[in-house]
Amino acid sequence: MSIVDVQNTPDHTEAGEVPPWWRQAAVYQIYPRSFADANGDGLGDIPGIISKADYLGGLGIDAVWLSPFYPSALADGGYDVADYRDVDPRLGTLADFDDLVDALHSRGIRVVVDIVPNHSSDQHAWFQEALAAGRGSVARERYIFREGTGPDGSQPPTDWDSTFGGPAWERVEDGQWYLHNFAIEQPDLNWSNPEVRADFVTTLRFWSDRGVDGFRIDVAHMLTKDLTEPLPSQAALDAMPRDGQHPMVDRDDVHEVYAEWRKVFNSYDPPRTAVAEAWVDKGRVPLYAHPESLGQAFNFDLLQADFAADQFLSVVTANLELAAASGSSSTWVLSNHDVVRHATRYGLAHPERDAEGRPTVKHGLEWLRSGGASSGIDREVGARRALAATLFMLGLPGSSYLYQGEELGLHEVAEISDAERQDPTFFRSEGEDLGRDGCRVPLPWHTDGPAFGFGGGGSHLPQPPWFADYAMSGQQGDPASSLSVYRRALELRRALQTEESLEWIATGRADVLRYRRPNGWEVVTNFGSTPFALDRDDSQVFSAEPLEGALPGESTVWFAPDDDR
Ligand code: BGC
């Protein structure tokens, strides 16, 4: 492994300007409370991540994105932030954070942190002050407080639903109501208030000054709201076009916030980066990815697609066009902390579908409800397809976002009892939705020992016995393991990711996709079950070894440039 100090990475070469690192980066998402636990309290922590710095360095990733590690009552896995400029004492200290940045930077890995601006925790000093200060106070103006309806104001201001289920308003002791688009413990901040805006600029500077290289912006499309009275009903909101003027989501004026942030990002050398988590109509994604706004935006289309050539082809084509529209690069995601892991999705016997027959984001609900019945899944098929899909993705122009544990081929955990569940979506939907705990179970580092090497003690979500089969230590020396394939692909990827485009090459088969990058690298994926005859035998990395000159079903192969072709 070559160790590159990011601080010394040249910005320019003699041949010209080197594109910014984030355009075609492999970014590895860490969910800190479930990655590695150094103090044995069952909760992952920052020293735990530092202890795995060599592992991260050896993976071949360009950046780590840390999900929230801030003080939090954990009403929503840390996305309920009680202090935006500190580290949760259970996870470490600011000094530990600085050590982590050093440990990653010295291994050539950039650091991206999660910013959660739509809402704070109800434990945040501002919200506590708002509760104490009472109606009409300056403190309440930092959030969205309203009087209730009905003769005694005992009914919520509107019938709005929260994203996690249940009503979007909660009543406080003196009778007023506050808006929370997510959990009750996540009051929405008032982005019309200049003090709120100024405070987030302070936060962005705080972390940038500590050496953070970029930011992932949580629910970036919901910050600004038009709350002019009379407030519309939920039905009226649902019927309104999402054209930039919708009162609640994807408003044009949110980009005024990001234009201000952009000035902050660009005041650093190198400029800090940002990626938007914005669930908006496709045509509006470029607004977030625009260089004057956040600069890059997530595209979640692959995680809503079947493992099918036609779907992958249209997702890639559409998103490369969208990226071109903003001048940003595309992003690709197969797994994250909010969805069922892709190894599991691809192995499900009955993935959930919407009215038009397309896969929904709620993959695996039926199977999760069964507690992980083996009849509902073929784990081997899932793992095989997942690795093939990952290699297909890693070769694409743009940035790939990877989620901790996917390099191990890890499956979703369904064996979590109601009593052990943590996700507010489970509670707010009264068990209708089983939530996202199954992809947040602490990682297995060793095949045996306490918590499979996650830490010396327990694990805050239960690890099933089969985690032993996926442990990192068991895959290390095996060249055919999922981990080895990820490492090899991530190492080669740096040579492959030059000019940001691709050319599709006809394969004569509807279930086989082949693309060539301008530098000659080629990626071939067989989405079907019949082997596909290859016209070359010099593969560099494969998800399943080519047999007698053919690519087996459900597998991907990469070829390096061949000068004679
Ligand atoms: C995050 C979720 C979180 C929600 C509310 C999201 O989009 O990815 O994990 O629950 O925002 O902050």
PDB file of C-alpha atoms in Angstrom, residues 374-518:
ATOM      1  CA  SER A 374     -34.092 -18.644   5.277  1.00  0.00           C
ATOM      2  CA  SER A 375     -36.940 -19.302   2.839  1.00  0.00           C
ATOM      3  CA  GLY A 376     -37.154 -15.579   2.155  1.00  0.00           C
ATOM      4  CA  ILE A 377     -33.546 -15.167   1.069  1.00  0.00           C
ATOM      5  CA  ASP A 378     -30.745 -16.817  -0.840  1.00  0.00           C
ATOM      6  CA  ARG A 379     -27.684 -15.350   0.844  1.00  0.00           C
ATOM      7  CA  GLU A 380     -25.242 -16.736  -1.695  1.00  0.00           C
ATOM      8  CA  VAL A 381     -27.105 -15.301  -4.644  1.00  0.00           C
ATOM      9  CA  GLY A 382     -27.370 -11.973  -2.807  1.00  0.00           C
ATOM     10  CA  ALA A 383     -23.656 -11.879  -2.039  1.00  0.00           C
ATOM     11  CA  ARG A 384     -22.684 -12.848  -5.593  1.00  0.00           C
ATOM     12  CA  ARG A 385     -24.864 -10.174  -7.152  1.00  0.00           C
ATOM     13  CA  ALA A 386     -23.733  -7.596  -4.595  1.00  0.00           C
ATOM     14  CA  LEU A 387     -20.077  -8.065  -5.439  1.00  0.00           C
ATOM     15  CA  ALA A 388     -20.836  -7.937  -9.165  1.00  0.00           C
ATOM     16  CA  ALA A 389     -22.861  -4.727  -8.677  1.00  0.00           C
ATOM     17  CA  THR A 390     -20.099  -3.167  -6.577  1.00  0.00           C
ATOM     18  CA  LEU A 391     -17.446  -3.817  -9.219  1.00  0.00           C
ATOM     19  CA  PHE A 392     -19.791  -2.420 -11.856  1.00  0.00           C
ATOM     20  CA  MET A 393     -20.251   0.706  -9.721  1.00  0.00           C
ATOM     21  CA  LEU A 394     -16.600   1.221  -8.777  1.00  0.00           C
ATOM     22  CA  GLY A 395     -15.625   1.431 -12.426  1.00  0.00           C
ATOM     23  CA  LEU A 396     -18.156   4.156 -13.241  1.00  0.00           C
ATOM     24  CA  PRO A 397     -17.129   7.784 -13.677  1.00  0.00           C
ATOM     25  CA  GLY A 398     -17.848   9.723 -10.486  1.00  0.00           C
ATOM     26  CA  SER A 399     -17.717   9.028  -6.775  1.00  0.00           C
ATOM     27  CA  SER A 400     -18.712   5.759  -5.150  1.00  0.00           C
ATOM     28  CA  TYR A 401     -20.000   5.878  -1.589  1.00  0.00           C
ATOM     29  CA  LEU A 402     -19.441   2.626   0.305  1.00  0.00           C
ATOM     30  CA  TYR A 403     -21.005   1.676   3.621  1.00  0.00           C
ATOM     31  CA  GLN A 404     -19.030   0.028   6.420  1.00  0.00           C
ATOM     32  CA  GLY A 405     -19.271  -3.766   6.298  1.00  0.00           C
ATOM     33  CA  GLU A 406     -20.243  -4.011   2.650  1.00  0.00           C
ATOM     34  CA  GLU A 407     -16.622  -4.869   1.856  1.00  0.00           C
ATOM     35  CA  LEU A 408     -17.170  -7.979   3.989  1.00  0.00           C
ATOM     36  CA  GLY A 409     -20.251  -8.929   1.955  1.00  0.00           C
ATOM     37  CA  LEU A 410     -22.230  -8.417   5.144  1.00  0.00           C
ATOM     38  CA  HIS A 411     -25.958  -9.072   5.168  1.00  0.00           C
ATOM     39  CA  GLU A 412     -28.737  -7.217   6.932  1.00  0.00           C
ATOM     40  CA  VAL A 413     -29.529  -8.504  10.419  1.00  0.00           C
ATOM     41  CA  ALA A 414     -33.181  -9.449  10.808  1.00  0.00           C
ATOM     42  CA  GLU A 415     -32.792 -11.158  14.164  1.00  0.00           C
ATOM     43  CA  ILE A 416     -33.477  -8.095  16.319  1.00  0.00           C
ATOM     44  CA  SER A 417     -36.273  -8.300  18.857  1.00  0.00           C
ATOM     45  CA  ASP A 418     -38.724  -5.450  19.321  1.00  0.00           C
ATOM     46  CA  ALA A 419     -37.164  -4.771  22.731  1.00  0.00           C
ATOM     47  CA  GLU A 420     -33.726  -4.345  21.137  1.00  0.00           C
ATOM     48  CA  ARG A 421     -34.789  -2.015  18.336  1.00  0.00           C
ATOM     49  CA  GLN A 422     -33.534   1.583  18.429  1.00  0.00           C
ATOM     50  CA  ASP A 423     -34.753   3.208  15.230  1.00  0.00           C
ATOM     51  CA  PRO A 424     -37.486   5.826  15.778  1.00  0.00           C
ATOM     52  CA  THR A 425     -39.172   4.766  12.548  1.00  0.00           C
ATOM     53  CA  PHE A 426     -40.018   1.486  14.293  1.00  0.00           C
ATOM     54  CA  PHE A 427     -41.603   3.233  17.274  1.00  0.00           C
ATOM     55  CA  ARG A 428     -43.313   6.038  15.339  1.00  0.00           C
ATOM     56  CA  SER A 429     -44.886   3.584  12.904  1.00  0.00           C
ATOM     57  CA  GLU A 430     -45.947   1.351  15.812  1.00  0.00           C
ATOM     58  CA  GLY A 431     -43.932  -1.510  14.395  1.00  0.00           C
ATOM     59  CA  GLU A 432     -45.330  -1.190  10.850  1.00  0.00           C
ATOM     60  CA  ASP A 433     -41.865  -0.253   9.651  1.00  0.00           C
ATOM     61  CA  LEU A 434     -39.074  -2.289  11.223  1.00  0.00           C
ATOM     62  CA  GLY A 435     -36.595   0.490  10.702  1.00  0.00           C
ATOM     63  CA  ARG A 436     -32.930   0.607   9.909  1.00  0.00           C
ATOM     64  CA  ASP A 437     -31.264  -1.157  12.833  1.00  0.00           C
ATOM     65  CA  GLY A 438     -30.467  -4.232  10.739  1.00  0.00           C
ATOM     66  CA  CYS A 439     -27.763  -2.442   8.748  1.00  0.00           C
ATOM     67  CA  ARG A 440     -26.357  -0.713  11.823  1.00  0.00           C
ATOM     68  CA  VAL A 441     -25.301  -3.781  13.804  1.00  0.00           C
ATOM     69  CA  PRO A 442     -21.663  -3.491  14.996  1.00  0.00           C
ATOM     70  CA  LEU A 443     -19.121  -4.969  12.594  1.00  0.00           C
ATOM     71  CA  PRO A 444     -17.530  -8.387  13.047  1.00  0.00           C
ATOM     72  CA  TRP A 445     -13.751  -7.952  13.091  1.00  0.00           C
ATOM     73  CA  HIS A 446     -12.839 -11.422  14.382  1.00  0.00           C
ATOM     74  CA  THR A 447     -14.406 -14.808  13.831  1.00  0.00           C
ATOM     75  CA  ASP A 448     -14.710 -15.285  17.603  1.00  0.00           C
ATOM     76  CA  GLY A 449     -14.231 -13.483  20.913  1.00  0.00           C
ATOM     77  CA  PRO A 450     -16.413 -10.889  22.598  1.00  0.00           C
ATOM     78  CA  ALA A 451     -18.666  -9.067  20.120  1.00  0.00           C
ATOM     79  CA  PHE A 452     -16.635 -10.629  17.265  1.00  0.00           C
ATOM     80  CA  GLY A 453     -13.818  -8.199  17.990  1.00  0.00           C
ATOM     81  CA  PHE A 454     -16.024  -5.097  17.768  1.00  0.00           C
ATOM     82  CA  GLY A 455     -14.842  -4.346  21.303  1.00  0.00           C
ATOM     83  CA  GLY A 456     -14.052  -6.057  24.546  1.00  0.00           C
ATOM     84  CA  GLY A 457     -17.622  -5.965  25.817  1.00  0.00           C
ATOM     85  CA  GLY A 458     -21.050  -6.188  24.306  1.00  0.00           C
ATOM     86  CA  SER A 459     -22.645  -4.729  21.247  1.00  0.00           C
ATOM     87  CA  HIS A 460     -25.413  -2.120  21.370  1.00  0.00           C
ATOM     88  CA  LEU A 461     -27.364  -4.019  18.711  1.00  0.00           C
ATOM     89  CA  PRO A 462     -27.312  -7.842  18.731  1.00  0.00           C
ATOM     90  CA  GLN A 463     -24.836  -9.584  16.428  1.00  0.00           C
ATOM     91  CA  PRO A 464     -26.148 -12.924  15.117  1.00  0.00           C
ATOM     92  CA  PRO A 465     -23.917 -16.055  15.252  1.00  0.00           C
ATOM     93  CA  TRP A 466     -23.518 -16.049  11.447  1.00  0.00           C
ATOM     94  CA  PHE A 467     -21.518 -12.809  11.706  1.00  0.00           C
ATOM     95  CA  ALA A 468     -18.520 -15.096  12.329  1.00  0.00           C
ATOM     96  CA  ASP A 469     -18.637 -16.154   8.657  1.00  0.00           C
ATOM     97  CA  TYR A 470     -18.205 -12.539   7.522  1.00  0.00           C
ATOM     98  CA  ALA A 471     -15.528 -11.413   9.977  1.00  0.00           C
ATOM     99  CA  MET A 472     -12.693  -9.345   8.613  1.00  0.00           C
ATOM    100  CA  SER A 473     -10.021 -11.662  10.083  1.00  0.00           C
ATOM    101  CA  GLY A 474     -11.508 -14.635   8.272  1.00  0.00           C
ATOM    102  CA  GLN A 475     -11.296 -12.860   4.896  1.00  0.00           C
ATOM    103  CA  GLN A 476      -7.881 -11.229   5.202  1.00  0.00           C
ATOM    104  CA  GLY A 477      -5.719 -13.891   3.615  1.00  0.00           C
ATOM    105  CA  ASP A 478      -8.270 -15.308   1.187  1.00  0.00           C
ATOM    106  CA  PRO A 479      -7.766 -13.852  -2.302  1.00  0.00           C
ATOM    107  CA  ALA A 480     -11.311 -14.847  -3.293  1.00  0.00           C
ATOM    108  CA  SER A 481     -12.981 -13.151  -0.311  1.00  0.00           C
ATOM    109  CA  SER A 482     -15.230 -10.165  -0.703  1.00  0.00           C
ATOM    110  CA  LEU A 483     -12.723  -8.065   1.229  1.00  0.00           C
ATOM    111  CA  SER A 484      -9.875  -9.028  -1.105  1.00  0.00           C
ATOM    112  CA  VAL A 485     -11.945  -8.201  -4.183  1.00  0.00           C
ATOM    113  CA  TYR A 486     -12.847  -4.784  -2.738  1.00  0.00           C
ATOM    114  CA  ARG A 487      -9.205  -4.091  -1.919  1.00  0.00           C
ATOM    115  CA  ARG A 488      -7.969  -5.065  -5.345  1.00  0.00           C
ATOM    116  CA  ALA A 489     -10.668  -3.048  -7.115  1.00  0.00           C
ATOM    117  CA  LEU A 490     -10.117   0.013  -4.939  1.00  0.00           C
ATOM    118  CA  GLU A 491      -6.385  -0.163  -5.591  1.00  0.00           C
ATOM    119  CA  LEU A 492      -6.869  -0.456  -9.363  1.00  0.00           C
ATOM    120  CA  ARG A 493      -9.609   2.153  -9.337  1.00  0.00           C
ATOM    121  CA  ARG A 494      -7.107   4.956  -8.936  1.00  0.00           C
ATOM    122  CA  ALA A 495      -5.641   4.160 -12.350  1.00  0.00           C
ATOM    123  CA  LEU A 496      -9.055   3.719 -13.890  1.00  0.00           C
ATOM    124  CA  GLN A 497     -10.556   7.004 -12.706  1.00  0.00           C
ATOM    125  CA  THR A 498      -9.143   9.562 -15.078  1.00  0.00           C
ATOM    126  CA  GLU A 499     -11.375  11.246 -17.648  1.00  0.00           C
ATOM    127  CA  GLU A 500     -14.998  11.299 -16.422  1.00  0.00           C
ATOM    128  CA  SER A 501     -16.904   9.498 -19.130  1.00  0.00           C
ATOM    129  CA  LEU A 502     -17.643   6.079 -20.549  1.00  0.00           C
ATOM    130  CA  GLU A 503     -18.634   4.441 -23.781  1.00  0.00           C
ATOM    131  CA  TRP A 504     -21.078   1.524 -23.879  1.00  0.00           C
ATOM    132  CA  ILE A 505     -19.909  -1.405 -25.953  1.00  0.00           C
ATOM    133  CA  ALA A 506     -22.459  -3.681 -27.593  1.00  0.00           C
ATOM    134  CA  THR A 507     -22.459  -7.186 -26.114  1.00  0.00           C
ATOM    135  CA  GLY A 508     -25.188  -8.834 -28.176  1.00  0.00           C
ATOM    136  CA  ARG A 509     -26.933  -9.724 -24.939  1.00  0.00           C
ATOM    137  CA  ALA A 510     -29.605  -7.745 -23.129  1.00  0.00           C
ATOM    138  CA  ASP A 511     -28.425  -9.038 -19.767  1.00  0.00           C
ATOM    139  CA  VAL A 512     -24.745  -8.129 -20.215  1.00  0.00           C
ATOM    140  CA  LEU A 513     -23.372  -4.591 -19.946  1.00  0.00           C
ATOM    141  CA  ARG A 514     -19.905  -3.574 -21.047  1.00  0.00           C
ATOM    142  CA  TYR A 515     -18.385  -0.125 -20.807  1.00  0.00           C
ATOM    143  CA  ARG A 516     -15.022   1.350 -21.658  1.00  0.00           C
ATOM    144  CA  ARG A 517     -13.449   4.359 -19.970  1.00  0.00           C
ATOM    145  CA  PRO A 518     -11.521   6.818 -22.194  1.00  0.00           C
TER     146      PRO A 518
END
